[in-house]
CSV table of C-alpha atoms and ligand atoms in Angstrom, one decimal:
chain,number,residue,atom,x,y,z
A,5,MET,CA,19.6,201.0,64.4
A,6,ALA,CA,21.2,197.3,63.7
A,7,GLN,CA,21.0,195.4,66.2
A,8,GLU,CA,24.1,195.0,68.8
A,9,THR,CA,25.9,191.8,68.7
A,10,VAL,CA,25.9,190.3,72.1
A,11,VAL,CA,27.4,187.1,72.9
A,12,LEU,CA,25.9,184.8,75.5
A,13,THR,CA,27.4,180.9,76.5
A,14,GLY,CA,27.6,179.2,79.8
A,15,ASP,CA,28.8,175.8,81.4
A,16,ARG,CA,27.0,174.0,83.5
A,17,PRO,CA,30.1,173.9,86.9
A,18,THR,CA,29.7,170.1,87.5
A,19,GLY,CA,33.0,169.5,86.7
A,20,PRO,CA,36.4,171.0,85.5
A,21,LEU,CA,36.2,171.8,81.4
A,22,HIS,CA,38.0,169.4,79.0
A,23,ILE,CA,39.4,169.6,76.0
A,24,GLY,CA,35.9,168.7,74.0
A,25,HIS,CA,34.8,172.2,75.9
A,26,TYR,CA,37.9,173.7,74.3
A,27,VAL,CA,36.9,172.4,70.5
A,28,GLY,CA,33.4,172.9,70.9
A,29,SER,CA,33.0,176.4,72.5
A,30,LEU,CA,36.2,178.0,74.2
A,31,ALA,CA,37.8,178.4,71.1
A,32,ASN,CA,35.1,180.7,69.7
A,33,ARG,CA,35.1,182.5,72.9
A,34,LEU,CA,38.3,183.4,72.3
A,35,ALA,CA,37.9,184.7,69.3
A,36,LEU,CA,35.0,186.6,70.1
A,37,GLN,CA,36.0,188.0,72.9
A,38,ASN,CA,37.9,190.5,70.7
A,39,LYS,CA,35.1,191.4,68.4
A,40,TYR,CA,32.1,191.9,70.9
A,41,LYS,CA,30.3,192.3,73.8
A,42,GLN,CA,30.8,189.2,75.4
A,43,TYR,CA,29.2,187.4,78.7
A,44,VAL,CA,29.9,183.9,79.5
A,45,MET,CA,27.3,182.3,82.1
A,46,ILE,CA,28.7,180.0,85.2
A,47,ALA,CA,25.2,178.2,84.7
A,48,ASP,CA,25.1,176.7,88.8
A,49,VAL,CA,21.6,176.9,88.7
A,50,GLN,CA,21.1,174.5,85.4
A,51,ALA,CA,23.6,172.3,87.4
A,52,LEU,CA,21.4,171.8,90.5
A,53,THR,CA,18.8,170.7,88.3
A,54,ASP,CA,20.0,167.6,88.5
A,55,ASN,CA,22.3,167.9,91.3
A,56,PHE,CA,19.8,169.5,93.5
A,57,GLU,CA,21.4,167.2,96.2
A,58,HIS,CA,24.9,167.5,95.6
A,59,PRO,CA,25.5,171.4,96.6
A,60,ASP,CA,28.7,170.8,97.5
A,61,LYS,CA,29.5,169.9,94.0
A,62,VAL,CA,28.1,172.5,92.1
A,63,ARG,CA,29.6,174.9,94.8
A,64,LYS,CA,33.0,173.4,94.2
A,65,ASN,CA,33.0,173.7,90.8
A,66,VAL,CA,32.0,177.1,89.9
A,67,LEU,CA,35.3,177.9,90.9
A,68,GLN,CA,37.0,175.1,89.0
A,69,VAL,CA,35.6,176.2,85.9
A,70,GLY,CA,36.0,180.0,86.7
A,71,LEU,CA,39.6,179.0,87.2
A,72,ASP,CA,39.8,176.7,83.5
A,73,TYR,CA,38.2,180.4,81.9
A,74,LEU,CA,40.7,182.8,83.0
A,75,ALA,CA,43.7,179.6,82.4
A,76,VAL,CA,42.3,179.4,78.6
A,77,GLY,CA,42.7,183.2,78.5
A,78,LEU,CA,39.2,184.6,78.4
A,79,ASP,CA,40.1,188.0,79.6
A,80,PRO,CA,38.1,189.8,82.4
A,81,GLU,CA,38.7,193.0,80.4
A,82,LYS,CA,36.7,191.7,77.1
A,83,THR,CA,34.7,189.1,78.7
A,84,THR,CA,32.0,189.3,81.4
A,85,ILE,CA,32.1,185.9,83.3
A,86,PHE,CA,29.5,185.9,86.0
A,87,ILE,CA,27.4,183.5,88.2
A,88,GLN,CA,24.0,182.6,87.3
A,89,SER,CA,22.6,182.4,90.7
A,90,MET,CA,23.4,185.5,91.6
A,91,ILE,CA,21.8,187.4,89.0
A,92,PRO,CA,17.8,186.9,90.2
A,93,GLN,CA,16.6,188.9,87.3
A,94,ILE,CA,17.1,185.4,85.3
A,95,ALA,CA,14.3,183.2,87.9
A,96,GLU,CA,12.3,186.7,87.4
A,97,LEU,CA,12.6,186.2,83.5
A,98,THR,CA,11.6,182.2,83.5
A,99,MET,CA,9.0,182.9,85.4
A,100,PHE,CA,7.3,184.8,82.8
A,101,TYR,CA,8.1,182.5,79.8
A,102,LEU,CA,6.9,179.5,81.6
A,103,ASN,CA,3.0,180.4,80.2
A,104,LEU,CA,5.0,180.9,76.7
A,105,VAL,CA,5.8,177.5,76.5
A,106,THR,CA,3.8,174.3,76.7
A,107,VAL,CA,4.5,171.0,78.5
A,108,SER,CA,4.7,169.0,75.4
A,109,ARG,CA,6.7,171.4,73.6
A,110,LEU,CA,9.1,171.0,76.7
A,111,GLU,CA,8.8,167.0,76.6
A,112,ARG,CA,9.6,167.3,73.0
A,113,ASN,CA,13.1,169.3,73.0
A,114,PRO,CA,15.9,166.4,71.7
A,115,THR,CA,18.4,167.5,74.2
A,116,VAL,CA,16.6,167.0,77.2
A,117,LYS,CA,15.0,163.9,75.9
A,118,THR,CA,18.4,162.6,75.9
A,119,GLU,CA,19.2,163.8,79.2
A,120,ILE,CA,16.2,162.4,81.0
A,121,LYS,CA,16.8,159.0,79.4
A,122,GLN,CA,20.6,159.0,80.3
A,123,ARG,CA,19.7,160.4,84.4
A,124,GLY,CA,17.0,157.7,84.3
A,125,PHE,CA,14.5,161.0,85.0
A,126,GLU,CA,11.3,158.9,82.8
A,127,LYS,CA,9.8,157.8,86.1
A,128,SER,CA,9.9,160.7,88.4
A,129,LEU,CA,11.2,164.0,86.2
A,130,PRO,CA,12.1,166.9,88.2
A,131,ALA,CA,9.6,169.9,87.0
A,132,GLY,CA,13.0,172.1,87.1
A,133,PHE,CA,14.5,169.6,84.8
A,134,LEU,CA,12.1,169.7,82.2
A,135,MET,CA,11.7,173.2,82.2
A,136,TYR,CA,15.6,174.7,82.0
A,137,PRO,CA,15.5,175.3,78.5
A,138,VAL,CA,13.1,177.9,79.8
A,139,SER,CA,15.5,179.3,82.3
A,140,GLN,CA,18.0,178.7,79.4
A,141,ALA,CA,16.4,181.5,77.0
A,142,ALA,CA,16.0,183.8,80.2
A,143,ASP,CA,20.3,183.3,80.6
A,144,ILE,CA,20.5,184.6,76.7
A,145,THR,CA,17.7,187.5,76.7
A,146,VAL,CA,18.6,188.7,80.2
A,147,VAL,CA,21.3,190.4,78.7
A,148,LYS,CA,19.7,190.4,75.3
A,149,GLY,CA,22.3,187.8,74.0
A,150,THR,CA,22.6,187.2,69.9
A,151,LEU,CA,25.3,184.9,69.6
A,152,VAL,CA,25.5,181.8,71.2
A,153,PRO,CA,29.0,179.9,70.8
A,154,VAL,CA,28.3,176.4,71.8
A,155,GLY,CA,28.2,172.8,70.6
A,156,GLU,CA,25.5,171.0,68.3
A,157,ASP,CA,23.8,169.3,71.3
A,158,GLN,CA,22.7,173.1,72.4
A,159,LEU,CA,20.9,173.5,69.2
A,160,PRO,CA,17.7,173.1,70.3
A,161,MET,CA,18.2,175.1,73.3
A,162,ILE,CA,18.7,178.2,71.0
A,163,GLU,CA,15.4,176.9,69.0
A,164,GLN,CA,13.4,177.3,71.9
A,165,THR,CA,14.8,180.5,73.0
A,166,ASN,CA,13.7,181.7,70.0
A,167,GLU,CA,10.3,180.3,70.1
A,168,ILE,CA,10.1,182.1,73.4
A,169,VAL,CA,11.5,185.4,71.9
A,170,ARG,CA,9.0,185.6,69.3
A,171,SER,CA,5.8,184.7,71.6
A,172,PHE,CA,6.9,187.4,73.9
A,173,ASN,CA,7.3,190.0,70.9
A,174,ARG,CA,4.0,189.3,69.6
A,175,ILE,CA,1.7,188.7,72.5
A,176,TYR,CA,3.0,192.0,74.2
A,177,LYS,CA,3.3,193.8,70.9
A,178,THR,CA,7.0,194.8,71.1
A,179,ASN,CA,10.3,194.0,69.9
A,180,VAL,CA,12.4,194.8,73.1
A,181,LEU,CA,13.8,190.6,72.9
A,182,PRO,CA,16.4,190.0,70.1
A,183,GLU,CA,16.7,186.5,68.4
A,184,ALA,CA,19.6,184.8,69.0
A,185,LYS,CA,21.6,182.9,66.4
A,186,ALA,CA,23.9,179.7,67.4
A,187,LEU,CA,27.8,179.6,66.6
A,188,ILE,CA,28.4,175.8,66.0
A,189,ALA,CA,32.2,175.1,66.1
A,190,LYS,CA,33.5,172.8,63.2
A,191,THR,CA,34.2,170.3,65.8
A,192,SER,CA,31.5,170.6,68.6
A,193,ARG,CA,31.2,166.7,69.0
A,194,LEU,CA,34.6,165.5,70.3
A,195,PRO,CA,35.2,161.9,70.4
A,196,GLY,CA,36.4,160.2,74.1
A,197,THR,CA,39.6,158.8,74.6
A,198,ASP,CA,37.8,154.9,74.5
A,199,GLY,CA,36.1,156.2,70.6
A,200,SER,CA,32.8,156.9,72.1
A,201,ALA,CA,31.2,159.5,70.3
A,202,LYS,CA,31.5,162.5,73.2
A,203,MET,CA,33.7,163.4,75.1
A,204,SER,CA,32.5,163.1,78.8
A,205,LYS,CA,33.6,163.7,82.2
A,206,SER,CA,30.7,160.9,83.4
A,207,GLU,CA,31.9,158.5,81.2
A,208,GLY,CA,36.0,158.8,82.2
A,209,ASN,CA,36.9,159.5,78.5
A,210,ALA,CA,38.2,162.8,79.2
A,211,ILE,CA,41.3,164.8,78.9
A,212,PHE,CA,41.0,167.9,81.0
A,213,LEU,CA,42.7,170.8,80.6
A,214,SER,CA,44.2,170.9,84.2
A,215,ASP,CA,45.1,167.1,83.8
A,216,SER,CA,49.2,166.5,85.0
A,217,PRO,CA,51.5,165.5,82.5
A,218,ASP,CA,51.3,161.8,83.9
A,219,GLU,CA,47.1,162.2,83.5
A,220,VAL,CA,47.6,163.1,79.5
A,221,LYS,CA,50.1,160.2,78.9
A,222,LYS,CA,48.4,157.5,80.4
A,223,LYS,CA,45.5,158.3,78.7
A,224,VAL,CA,46.8,158.9,75.4
A,225,MET,CA,48.7,155.2,75.8
A,226,SER,CA,45.1,153.7,76.3
A,227,MET,CA,43.6,155.8,73.5
A,228,TYR,CA,41.2,153.7,71.0
A,229,THR,CA,43.0,153.6,68.1
A,230,ASP,CA,42.4,150.6,65.1
A,231,PRO,CA,41.2,147.4,66.8
A,232,ASN,CA,42.2,145.7,63.9
A,233,HIS,CA,45.6,147.0,63.6
A,234,LEU,CA,47.6,144.7,65.8
A,235,ARG,CA,51.4,144.5,64.4
A,236,VAL,CA,53.2,147.4,63.1
A,237,GLU,CA,53.6,146.4,59.4
A,238,ASP,CA,49.9,145.8,59.3
A,239,PRO,CA,47.9,148.9,57.3
A,240,GLY,CA,45.9,150.7,59.5
A,241,CYS,CA,42.1,152.7,59.9
A,242,VAL,CA,42.5,156.3,60.5
A,243,GLU,CA,38.8,157.1,59.7
A,244,GLY,CA,37.2,156.9,63.4
A,245,ASN,CA,40.8,156.4,65.0
A,246,VAL,CA,40.8,159.0,68.2
A,247,VAL,CA,45.1,159.9,67.9
A,248,PHE,CA,44.6,160.7,64.5
A,249,THR,CA,41.3,162.8,65.3
A,250,TYR,CA,43.2,164.9,68.0
A,251,LEU,CA,46.1,165.0,66.0
A,252,ASP,CA,43.9,166.6,63.0
A,253,LEU,CA,42.6,168.9,65.5
A,254,PHE,CA,45.7,170.0,67.8
A,255,ASP,CA,49.1,169.0,66.0
A,256,PRO,CA,50.4,172.7,64.4
A,257,ASP,CA,52.4,170.2,61.6
A,258,GLN,CA,49.4,169.0,59.8
A,259,LYS,CA,51.7,168.4,56.6
A,260,GLU,CA,53.2,166.0,58.9
A,261,VAL,CA,49.8,164.4,59.9
A,262,ALA,CA,48.8,163.9,56.5
A,263,ALA,CA,52.5,161.9,56.1
A,264,LEU,CA,51.9,159.8,59.0
A,265,LYS,CA,48.4,158.9,57.7
A,266,GLU,CA,49.7,157.8,54.4
A,267,GLN,CA,52.0,156.0,56.2
A,268,TYR,CA,49.9,153.9,58.5
A,269,GLN,CA,47.1,153.3,56.0
A,270,SER,CA,50.1,151.3,54.1
A,271,GLY,CA,51.9,149.5,57.4
A,272,GLY,CA,54.4,150.3,58.6
A,273,LEU,CA,53.6,152.9,61.8
A,274,GLY,CA,53.1,151.5,65.0
A,275,ASP,CA,50.5,152.9,67.3
A,276,VAL,CA,53.0,153.4,70.4
A,277,LEU,CA,55.1,155.6,67.8
A,278,LEU,CA,51.8,157.7,66.9
A,279,LYS,CA,50.7,158.0,70.6
A,280,LYS,CA,54.1,159.4,71.3
A,281,ARG,CA,53.6,162.2,68.8
A,282,LEU,CA,50.2,162.7,70.2
A,283,ILE,CA,51.5,162.9,74.1
A,284,ASP,CA,54.4,165.7,73.2
A,285,VAL,CA,51.4,167.7,70.8
A,286,MET,CA,48.7,167.7,73.9
A,287,GLU,CA,51.2,168.3,76.6
A,288,ALA,CA,52.5,171.8,74.3
A,289,PHE,CA,48.8,172.5,74.0
A,290,ILE,CA,48.0,171.8,77.8
A,291,SER,CA,51.2,172.7,79.9
A,292,PRO,CA,50.8,176.8,79.0
A,293,ILE,CA,47.1,176.2,79.9
A,294,ARG,CA,48.3,174.5,83.4
A,295,THR,CA,51.2,176.7,84.3
A,296,ARG,CA,48.6,180.0,84.4
A,297,ARG,CA,45.7,177.7,86.2
A,298,GLN,CA,48.6,176.5,88.9
A,299,GLU,CA,49.3,180.4,89.4
A,300,LEU,CA,45.7,181.1,90.0
A,301,GLU,CA,45.0,178.4,92.2
A,302,LYS,CA,47.3,180.4,94.3
A,303,ASP,CA,44.4,183.1,94.6
A,304,PRO,CA,41.0,181.6,94.7
A,305,ASN,CA,40.0,185.3,95.8
A,306,TYR,CA,41.3,186.8,93.1
A,307,VAL,CA,39.0,184.7,90.8
A,308,MET,CA,36.0,184.8,92.8
A,309,ASN,CA,36.4,188.3,92.6
A,310,VAL,CA,36.5,188.2,88.6
A,311,LEU,CA,33.3,186.5,89.0
A,312,LEU,CA,31.7,189.0,91.2
A,313,ASP,CA,32.8,191.9,89.9
A,314,GLY,CA,31.1,190.3,86.2
A,315,THR,CA,28.5,189.6,88.1
A,316,LYS,CA,27.4,193.2,89.0
A,317,LYS,CA,28.2,194.2,85.8
A,318,THR,CA,26.1,191.5,84.6
A,319,LEU,CA,23.0,192.7,87.3
A,320,HIS,CA,23.1,196.8,86.1
A,321,VAL,CA,22.2,194.9,81.9
A,322,ALA,CA,19.8,192.8,83.6
A,323,GLU,CA,17.6,195.0,85.5
A,324,GLN,CA,17.4,197.2,82.1
A,325,THR,CA,16.0,194.5,80.6
A,326,MET,CA,13.7,194.2,83.5
A,327,TYR,CA,12.3,197.7,83.2
A,328,ASP,CA,11.3,197.0,79.0
A,329,VAL,CA,10.0,194.1,80.3
A,330,ARG,CA,8.0,194.8,82.9
A,331,ARG,CA,7.0,198.0,80.9
A,332,VAL,CA,5.4,195.6,77.9
A,333,MET,CA,4.2,193.7,80.8
A,334,LYS,CA,2.1,196.3,82.2
A,335,LEU,CA,4.0,195.6,85.6
A,336,ASP,CA,5.4,199.0,86.1
A,337,TYR,CA,3.5,199.5,88.8
A,338,THR,CA,6.2,202.4,90.1
B,180,LIG,N1,23.0,174.1,78.6
B,180,LIG,C1,24.6,174.4,78.7
B,180,LIG,C2,25.1,173.0,78.5
B,180,LIG,O1,24.8,171.7,79.1
B,180,LIG,C3,25.1,175.7,79.7
B,180,LIG,C4,24.1,176.6,79.5
B,180,LIG,C5,23.3,176.8,80.2
B,180,LIG,C6,24.2,177.7,78.0
B,180,LIG,N2,22.9,178.4,80.0
B,180,LIG,C7,22.9,178.9,78.7
B,180,LIG,C8,24.6,177.8,77.2
B,180,LIG,C9,23.2,179.8,78.0
B,180,LIG,C10,24.7,178.6,76.3
B,180,LIG,C11,23.4,179.3,76.4
B,180,LIG,O2,27.1,173.1,77.8
């Protein structure tokens, strides 16, 4: 029988989602929900691996991320949204998988390596943080996920998941766990408004899906362009110019964008004019999302119920997976 495609992804609830999340994975998820069975997980357990001292922050952002999901158009009829900590089978699988990986393999995971540096964890590394890729393998396999739409920084996680899946299937002489494929977006690394390589909440260079018109305007007006483009009549550089990067992605009139690039490069097009266009473009994109979000914010119980319903559905599937796993691991005592 051909393997059924099951989509599983997630986000850490450490803040509201931004347009980098949108181009990096939300856009793919919106398309995938019409084709496949899709699970989207709010990764509160993973968020705690580096926020264990800030439970309020994680708790608050579970709702914020849920709001973002529904506001961009994830449809609970098509996408099962669930809360990671409410699926104990994920913790159970993590425990079993930990026997199948070595500490040195985890220490070589490039994404974890970078994150350890960013967080200053070199001196005292929480064991839970080092092993979160194992927990991520459990996230994916607990629903037998086969397709994972994420940004390219997550590739090492999928690779590590598949190593665990192969070890598991080999050791327990089974094929109950499927391997997963990453689906990487064309632009999976959106630069920040300051021109740095990646948009990130912690860098203060993000445009959030929930930003007000004023915030959008302020952020675009202070955006990084071409530092050598001082006078309107000077020729300007398009490459690395964040305003053009965003216009490429969000402006529906790409013919006009091409014409503007030409004019900018030959001189005679000022940054302010260009930024005014981008403000309109971003506003046209964000405004319907913001409106839906504000409607949903009035009824947080509805949003929580969507998450709890999705969690209930996921629990059912997770228990089926555990039945298979316990059987091949000879843990099926009853
Ligand atoms: N690590 C992902 C991130 O930081 C979030 C995540 C947790 C995830 N579990 C997942 C993504 C499983 C895909 C599949 O963005």
